[in-house]
CSV table of C-alpha atoms in Angstrom, one decimal:
chain,number,residue,atom,x,y,z
A,1,MET,CA,33.2,-102.1,-24.4
A,2,GLU,CA,36.5,-102.2,-26.2
A,3,THR,CA,38.3,-103.5,-23.1
A,4,VAL,CA,35.7,-106.2,-22.6
A,5,VAL,CA,36.2,-107.3,-26.2
A,6,ARG,CA,40.0,-107.3,-25.8
A,7,VAL,CA,39.8,-109.3,-22.5
A,8,VAL,CA,37.3,-111.8,-24.1
A,9,ILE,CA,39.6,-112.3,-27.1
A,10,ILE,CA,42.7,-112.8,-25.0
A,11,TYR,CA,40.9,-115.1,-22.6
A,12,VAL,CA,39.5,-117.3,-25.4
A,13,ILE,CA,43.0,-117.6,-27.0
A,14,ILE,CA,44.6,-118.5,-23.7
A,15,VAL,CA,42.1,-121.1,-22.8
A,16,ALA,CA,42.1,-122.6,-26.3
A,17,GLY,CA,45.9,-122.5,-26.4
A,18,LEU,CA,46.2,-124.3,-23.0
A,19,ARG,CA,43.7,-126.9,-24.1
A,20,VAL,CA,45.5,-127.5,-27.4
A,21,LEU,CA,48.8,-127.9,-25.6
A,22,GLY,CA,47.4,-130.7,-23.4
A,23,LYS,CA,47.3,-131.5,-19.7
A,24,ARG,CA,51.0,-132.2,-19.3
A,25,GLU,CA,52.2,-128.6,-19.9
A,26,PHE,CA,50.3,-126.9,-17.0
A,27,GLY,CA,49.6,-129.8,-14.7
A,28,GLN,CA,52.9,-129.3,-12.8
A,29,LEU,CA,55.2,-126.4,-12.4
A,30,SER,CA,58.6,-127.4,-13.8
A,31,PRO,CA,61.0,-124.7,-14.8
A,32,LEU,CA,59.7,-124.7,-18.3
A,33,GLU,CA,56.1,-124.2,-17.2
A,34,LEU,CA,57.2,-121.6,-14.7
A,35,VAL,CA,58.8,-119.5,-17.4
A,36,THR,CA,55.8,-119.9,-19.6
A,37,LEU,CA,53.4,-118.8,-16.9
A,38,LEU,CA,55.6,-115.8,-16.0
A,39,LEU,CA,55.8,-114.8,-19.7
A,40,ILE,CA,52.1,-115.0,-20.5
A,41,PRO,CA,50.9,-112.0,-18.4
A,42,GLU,CA,54.0,-110.0,-19.6
A,43,ILE,CA,52.9,-110.5,-23.2
A,44,VAL,CA,49.2,-110.2,-22.7
A,45,ALA,CA,49.3,-107.2,-20.4
A,46,GLN,CA,50.7,-105.0,-23.2
A,47,ALA,CA,47.7,-105.8,-25.4
A,48,LEU,CA,45.2,-105.4,-22.6
A,49,ILE,CA,46.5,-102.1,-21.2
A,50,ARG,CA,47.6,-101.0,-24.7
A,51,GLU,CA,51.1,-99.9,-23.9
A,52,ASN,CA,52.1,-101.7,-27.0
A,53,TYR,CA,48.9,-100.4,-28.7
A,54,SER,CA,47.8,-103.4,-30.6
A,55,LEU,CA,45.9,-106.6,-29.9
A,56,THR,CA,47.7,-108.1,-32.9
A,57,ASN,CA,51.0,-107.9,-31.2
A,58,GLY,CA,49.5,-109.6,-28.1
A,59,ILE,CA,48.1,-112.5,-30.2
A,60,ILE,CA,51.4,-112.8,-32.1
A,61,GLY,CA,53.3,-113.0,-28.8
A,62,LEU,CA,51.0,-115.4,-27.2
A,63,THR,CA,50.8,-117.8,-30.2
A,64,THR,CA,54.5,-117.7,-30.5
A,65,LEU,CA,54.9,-118.7,-26.9
A,66,PHE,CA,52.4,-121.5,-27.2
A,67,ALA,CA,54.1,-122.7,-30.3
A,68,LEU,CA,57.5,-122.7,-28.6
A,69,VAL,CA,56.1,-124.6,-25.5
A,70,PHE,CA,54.5,-127.2,-27.7
A,71,PHE,CA,57.6,-127.6,-29.9
A,72,THR,CA,59.9,-127.9,-26.8
A,73,SER,CA,57.6,-130.5,-25.2
A,74,LEU,CA,57.5,-132.4,-28.5
A,75,VAL,CA,61.3,-132.4,-28.7
A,76,MET,CA,61.6,-133.5,-25.1
A,77,HIS,CA,59.1,-136.4,-25.6
A,78,MET,CA,60.8,-137.7,-28.8
A,79,SER,CA,64.4,-137.4,-27.4
A,80,GLU,CA,65.4,-138.6,-24.0
A,81,ARG,CA,68.6,-136.8,-24.4
A,82,ALA,CA,66.8,-133.5,-25.0
A,83,GLU,CA,64.6,-134.2,-22.1
A,84,THR,CA,67.6,-134.7,-19.9
A,85,VAL,CA,69.2,-131.5,-21.2
A,86,ILE,CA,66.0,-129.4,-20.7
A,87,SER,CA,64.5,-130.9,-17.6
A,88,GLY,CA,67.6,-132.3,-15.9
A,89,GLU,CA,67.7,-135.6,-13.9
A,90,PRO,CA,66.6,-136.5,-10.4
A,91,THR,CA,69.3,-136.2,-7.8
A,92,VAL,CA,69.6,-138.7,-5.0
A,93,LEU,CA,70.2,-136.8,-1.8
A,94,ALA,CA,70.3,-139.7,0.6
A,95,ALA,CA,70.5,-143.4,0.1
A,96,HIS,CA,70.2,-146.4,2.5
A,97,GLY,CA,70.2,-144.2,5.6
A,98,LYS,CA,73.1,-142.0,4.6
A,99,PHE,CA,73.4,-138.4,3.3
A,100,LEU,CA,75.1,-138.0,-0.1
A,101,THR,CA,76.9,-134.8,0.8
A,102,ASP,CA,78.3,-134.0,-2.6
A,103,ASN,CA,74.8,-134.1,-4.2
A,104,MET,CA,73.4,-132.1,-1.3
A,105,ASN,CA,76.0,-129.4,-1.7
A,106,ARG,CA,75.6,-129.4,-5.5
A,107,GLU,CA,71.9,-128.9,-5.1
A,108,ARG,CA,72.2,-126.6,-2.1
A,109,ILE,CA,69.9,-128.8,0.0
A,110,SER,CA,70.3,-128.8,3.8
A,111,PRO,CA,69.8,-131.7,6.2
A,112,GLU,CA,67.0,-129.7,7.8
A,113,GLU,CA,65.1,-129.6,4.5
A,114,ILE,CA,65.5,-133.3,4.0
A,115,TYR,CA,64.3,-134.0,7.6
A,116,ALA,CA,61.3,-131.7,7.0
A,117,GLU,CA,60.4,-133.9,4.0
A,118,LEU,CA,60.9,-137.0,6.2
A,119,HIS,CA,58.5,-135.6,8.7
A,120,LYS,CA,55.9,-135.0,6.0
A,121,SER,CA,56.2,-138.7,5.1
A,122,GLY,CA,55.7,-139.8,8.8
A,123,LEU,CA,59.4,-140.7,9.3
A,124,TYR,CA,61.7,-139.2,11.9
A,125,THR,CA,65.2,-140.6,11.1
A,126,LEU,CA,67.4,-141.2,8.0
A,127,GLY,CA,67.7,-144.8,9.0
A,128,GLN,CA,64.1,-145.4,7.9
A,129,VAL,CA,64.8,-144.2,4.4
A,130,ARG,CA,65.9,-146.1,1.3
A,131,TRP,CA,66.2,-143.0,-0.9
A,132,VAL,CA,65.6,-139.2,-0.7
A,133,ILE,CA,65.4,-137.8,-4.2
A,134,LEU,CA,65.3,-134.3,-5.5
A,135,GLU,CA,63.0,-134.5,-8.5
A,136,THR,CA,63.3,-132.4,-11.7
A,137,ASP,CA,60.3,-130.3,-10.7
A,138,GLY,CA,62.2,-129.2,-7.5
A,139,LYS,CA,60.1,-131.4,-5.1
A,140,ILE,CA,61.8,-133.8,-2.7
A,141,ALA,CA,60.5,-137.4,-2.7
A,142,VAL,CA,61.1,-139.8,0.1
A,143,VAL,CA,61.1,-143.6,-0.4
A,144,ALA,CA,60.9,-145.4,2.9
A,145,ARG,CA,62.6,-148.8,3.7
A,146,ASP,CA,60.4,-151.8,3.5
A,147,GLU,CA,60.6,-152.3,7.3
A,148,PRO,CA,60.9,-148.9,8.9
A,149,ASP,CA,60.3,-150.2,12.4
A,150,ASN,CA,63.7,-152.0,12.5
A,151,VAL,CA,65.3,-148.6,13.4
A,152,THR,CA,65.6,-148.4,17.2
A,153,ARG,CA,67.3,-145.1,17.9
A,154,PRO,CA,66.9,-141.8,16.1
A,155,HIS,CA,70.0,-140.6,14.2
A,156,GLU,CA,71.6,-144.0,14.6
A,157,HIS,CA,72.4,-144.2,10.9
A,158,ASP,CA,72.7,-140.5,10.2
A,159,GLU,CA,76.3,-140.5,9.1
A,160,ALA,CA,77.3,-138.8,6.0
A,161,ILE,CA,79.1,-140.3,3.0
A,162,SER,CA,80.5,-138.5,0.1
B,1,MET,CA,73.4,-142.8,-31.8
B,2,ASN,CA,69.6,-142.7,-32.0
B,3,SER,CA,67.2,-142.1,-29.1
B,4,ARG,CA,66.6,-145.8,-28.5
B,5,GLU,CA,70.3,-146.7,-28.5
B,6,TYR,CA,70.9,-143.8,-26.1
B,7,ALA,CA,68.2,-145.0,-23.8
B,8,GLN,CA,69.5,-148.6,-23.8
B,9,GLN,CA,73.0,-147.4,-23.1
B,10,ARG,CA,71.7,-145.4,-20.2
B,11,GLN,CA,69.8,-148.4,-18.8
B,12,SER,CA,72.9,-150.6,-18.9
B,13,GLU,CA,75.4,-148.1,-17.6
B,14,PRO,CA,76.1,-148.3,-13.8
B,15,ASP,CA,75.4,-144.8,-12.4
B,16,THR,CA,77.2,-144.4,-9.1
B,17,ARG,CA,75.4,-141.0,-8.5
B,18,ARG,CA,72.0,-142.8,-8.4
B,19,GLU,CA,72.9,-145.1,-5.5
B,20,GLY,CA,70.9,-147.9,-6.9
B,21,LEU,CA,67.8,-145.9,-7.6
B,22,PRO,CA,66.2,-147.7,-10.5
B,23,ARG,CA,65.6,-145.8,-13.8
B,24,PRO,CA,62.1,-145.8,-15.2
B,25,PRO,CA,61.5,-148.3,-18.1
B,26,GLU,CA,62.0,-147.1,-21.6
B,27,LEU,CA,58.9,-146.0,-23.6
B,28,ASP,CA,58.4,-146.4,-27.3
B,29,ARG,CA,58.2,-142.6,-27.9
B,30,LYS,CA,55.9,-141.4,-30.7
B,31,ILE,CA,53.7,-138.4,-31.5
B,32,ASP,CA,50.1,-139.1,-30.7
B,33,LEU,CA,47.9,-136.1,-31.1
B,34,ALA,CA,44.2,-135.8,-30.5
B,35,ARG,CA,42.0,-135.1,-33.6
B,36,TYR,CA,41.4,-131.5,-32.6
B,37,GLN,CA,45.1,-130.9,-32.1
B,38,TRP,CA,45.8,-131.8,-35.7
B,39,PHE,CA,43.6,-128.9,-36.7
B,40,ALA,CA,44.4,-126.4,-33.9
B,41,LEU,CA,48.2,-126.8,-33.9
B,42,PRO,CA,48.7,-125.7,-37.5
B,43,LEU,CA,46.5,-122.7,-36.8
B,44,LEU,CA,48.6,-122.0,-33.7
B,45,PHE,CA,51.8,-122.2,-35.6
B,46,CYS,CA,50.3,-120.2,-38.5
B,47,VAL,CA,50.2,-116.9,-36.6
B,48,PRO,CA,53.9,-116.6,-35.6
B,49,ILE,CA,55.0,-117.9,-39.0
B,50,LEU,CA,52.8,-115.2,-40.8
B,51,ALA,CA,54.2,-112.6,-38.4
B,52,LEU,CA,57.8,-113.8,-39.2
B,53,PHE,CA,57.1,-113.1,-42.9
B,54,GLY,CA,55.8,-109.7,-42.0
B,55,VAL,CA,52.2,-110.4,-43.0
B,56,LEU,CA,50.8,-109.1,-39.6
B,57,GLY,CA,53.4,-106.4,-39.1
B,58,GLU,CA,53.6,-102.7,-40.0
B,59,THR,CA,54.8,-102.1,-43.6
B,60,TYR,CA,55.5,-98.9,-45.5
B,61,THR,CA,54.9,-98.3,-49.2
B,62,THR,CA,56.0,-95.5,-51.5
B,63,THR,CA,53.8,-94.1,-54.2
B,64,THR,CA,55.2,-91.8,-56.9
B,65,VAL,CA,53.2,-89.8,-59.3
B,66,GLN,CA,54.3,-87.3,-62.1
B,67,GLN,CA,51.5,-84.9,-63.0
B,68,ASN,CA,51.6,-81.5,-64.6
B,69,GLY,CA,55.4,-81.4,-64.2
B,70,VAL,CA,55.2,-82.0,-60.5
B,71,GLU,CA,56.6,-85.2,-58.9
B,72,MET,CA,54.9,-86.3,-55.7
B,73,VAL,CA,56.4,-89.1,-53.7
B,74,VAL,CA,54.4,-90.3,-50.7
B,75,ASN,CA,55.8,-92.8,-48.2
B,76,TYR,CA,53.3,-94.1,-45.7
B,77,ALA,CA,52.3,-97.2,-43.7
B,78,ASN,CA,50.0,-99.3,-45.9
B,79,ARG,CA,49.6,-101.7,-43.0
B,80,ALA,CA,49.6,-100.3,-39.5
B,81,HIS,CA,48.8,-101.4,-35.9
B,82,TYR,CA,46.0,-99.8,-33.9
B,83,GLU,CA,47.2,-96.8,-31.9
B,84,ALA,CA,50.8,-97.3,-33.0
B,85,ASN,CA,52.5,-94.2,-34.2
B,86,ASN,CA,53.5,-94.0,-37.9
B,87,GLN,CA,54.3,-91.3,-40.4
B,88,VAL,CA,53.1,-90.1,-43.8
B,89,SER,CA,56.0,-88.4,-45.6
B,90,ILE,CA,55.3,-86.4,-48.8
B,91,LEU,CA,58.0,-85.1,-51.1
B,92,ILE,CA,57.0,-82.6,-53.7
B,93,ARG,CA,59.4,-81.7,-56.5
B,94,ASN,CA,58.7,-79.0,-59.1
B,95,ASN,CA,60.0,-80.2,-62.4
B,96,SER,CA,57.6,-78.1,-64.5
B,97,GLY,CA,60.2,-75.5,-65.5
B,98,ARG,CA,58.1,-72.7,-64.0
B,99,ASP,CA,57.5,-71.3,-60.5
B,100,LEU,CA,54.5,-72.5,-58.7
B,101,THR,CA,53.0,-69.7,-56.5
B,102,ASP,CA,50.9,-70.2,-53.4
B,103,ALA,CA,51.2,-73.9,-53.4
B,104,THR,CA,49.2,-75.8,-50.7
B,105,LEU,CA,49.1,-79.4,-49.7
B,106,GLU,CA,45.6,-80.7,-49.0
B,107,VAL,CA,45.0,-84.0,-47.1
B,108,GLU,CA,41.5,-85.4,-47.1
B,109,ARG,CA,39.7,-85.1,-43.8
B,110,ALA,CA,37.9,-88.4,-44.4
B,111,PHE,CA,41.3,-90.0,-44.1
B,112,LEU,CA,43.0,-88.0,-41.4
B,113,ASP,CA,40.0,-87.8,-39.1
B,114,ARG,CA,40.4,-91.6,-38.6
B,115,PHE,CA,43.7,-90.8,-36.7
B,116,SER,CA,44.7,-89.1,-33.5
B,117,GLN,CA,47.8,-87.3,-32.2
B,118,ILE,CA,48.4,-85.8,-35.7
B,119,ASN,CA,51.5,-83.7,-36.1
B,120,PHE,CA,52.2,-81.6,-39.2
B,121,ASN,CA,55.6,-80.4,-40.2
B,122,PRO,CA,55.4,-77.7,-41.5
B,123,SER,CA,52.5,-76.8,-39.3
B,124,LEU,CA,48.9,-77.0,-40.4
B,125,SER,CA,47.5,-73.7,-41.8
B,126,ILE,CA,43.8,-74.3,-41.7
B,127,ILE,CA,41.2,-77.0,-41.4
B,128,MET,CA,38.5,-76.8,-44.1
B,129,ASP,CA,35.3,-78.7,-44.4
B,130,SER,CA,36.8,-81.5,-46.3
B,131,VAL,CA,40.6,-81.1,-46.2
B,132,TYR,CA,43.5,-80.2,-43.9
B,133,ARG,CA,45.5,-77.5,-45.7
B,134,ILE,CA,49.2,-76.9,-45.3
B,135,GLU,CA,50.6,-73.7,-46.9
B,136,LEU,CA,53.9,-74.4,-48.8
B,137,GLY,CA,54.3,-70.9,-50.3
B,138,ASP,CA,56.0,-70.4,-53.6
B,139,LEU,CA,57.7,-73.4,-55.2
B,140,ALA,CA,60.5,-72.4,-57.5
B,141,SER,CA,61.3,-74.5,-60.5
B,142,GLY,CA,63.7,-77.4,-59.6
B,143,THR,CA,63.0,-77.1,-55.9
B,144,SER,CA,61.3,-79.5,-53.6
B,145,ARG,CA,59.4,-79.5,-50.3
B,146,VAL,CA,58.9,-82.3,-47.7
B,147,VAL,CA,55.9,-82.5,-45.6
B,148,THR,CA,55.6,-85.1,-42.8
B,149,ILE,CA,52.5,-86.0,-40.9
B,150,GLY,CA,52.7,-88.1,-37.8
B,151,VAL,CA,49.6,-90.1,-37.2
B,152,GLN,CA,48.2,-92.7,-34.7
B,153,PRO,CA,45.4,-94.9,-36.1
B,154,ASP,CA,42.2,-94.5,-34.1
B,155,HIS,CA,40.1,-96.9,-36.1
B,156,MET,CA,40.7,-100.4,-37.3
B,157,GLY,CA,40.3,-101.8,-40.8
B,158,ASP,CA,40.7,-100.1,-44.2
B,159,GLN,CA,41.3,-96.3,-44.2
B,160,ARG,CA,41.3,-94.5,-47.5
B,161,GLY,CA,41.9,-90.9,-48.6
B,162,SER,CA,44.0,-88.7,-50.8
B,163,VAL,CA,46.7,-86.1,-50.6
B,164,ALA,CA,46.8,-83.4,-53.3
B,165,LEU,CA,49.0,-80.5,-54.3
B,166,VAL,CA,46.9,-77.4,-55.1
B,167,VAL,CA,48.3,-74.4,-56.9
B,168,ALA,CA,46.2,-71.3,-57.3
B,169,GLY,CA,43.1,-73.3,-56.3
B,170,GLU,CA,43.6,-75.9,-58.9
B,171,PRO,CA,44.8,-79.5,-58.1
B,172,VAL,CA,48.1,-80.2,-59.8
B,173,ALA,CA,49.0,-83.7,-58.5
B,174,SER,CA,47.3,-86.1,-56.1
B,175,VAL,CA,48.0,-89.5,-54.6
B,176,GLU,CA,45.4,-92.0,-53.2
B,177,LEU,CA,46.3,-93.4,-49.8
B,178,ALA,CA,45.1,-96.8,-48.5
B,179,MET,CA,46.1,-98.0,-45.1
B,180,PHE,CA,44.9,-101.2,-43.3
B,181,VAL,CA,44.9,-101.0,-39.6
B,182,PHE,CA,45.3,-104.2,-37.6
B,183,PRO,CA,43.4,-104.5,-34.2
């Protein structure tokens, strides 16, 4: 009975909190959201299994986390500089058929990973690519050249520049 | 430099690391909340702010009484958390100028029965129908005794009771306790 009440209370608070924060916060898994999602069970578990004894502490922890997430997203929205500091910027890994080795080494991305992403986009050589971009959420985006069929031989343009 | 100037500067600066990758256009950034968010967000922020000011936390209070030449100082949590350990500390000082023989401390059962994992120091002597009794022995003039009771709230809400010093079967001094237990 008591556990059910506790779970219901925590569940309602989590759902309401996520709803209040809006779609943006949990629609994608940026580092900020990842930290949030990792912290929620850590805080709530104590209230549920009662290692920290009280539901009050769980609610305080949870609302504090939601308030922090909302405040951070507000600051990021109002200030492009803050957004850059907190979320970072996209990194171009390859441009116009050439690897950018400095950026690849800085982000620890291998040519194999880039090629894997090319294959997912239906491409097979770097010559077909205008840009390969590591986005701030950690995903790699591939922008193909307008005329990909003008590439005749695989690896023809796969030379590295730095 | 404000946010707009910063954005314009970034747009105009050549960025060699971007290799011609265009930047997204600038947005007129402003706060636009839904109606329910204007109500819900202050409530959301209210809880941690109240917690920061200690409204939702455990607090201790000290109550001092002087009755019949006996000073009784009781320090206890007037706000506690459910199943979180806390302590009731009772100091008894005999200022009456005479020795008090066979002094006992009695704590109301209606209060202590709302707790679990109760530890008495000195140890409990006997449990009566309505009180827990701790024998203190003779209390010479000018001397004092300290009794501590470790408790863990087992019930939420308002818990009330009393602690009394009894000498030769007669209550000499007593203090009312009131503890609010958060869920």
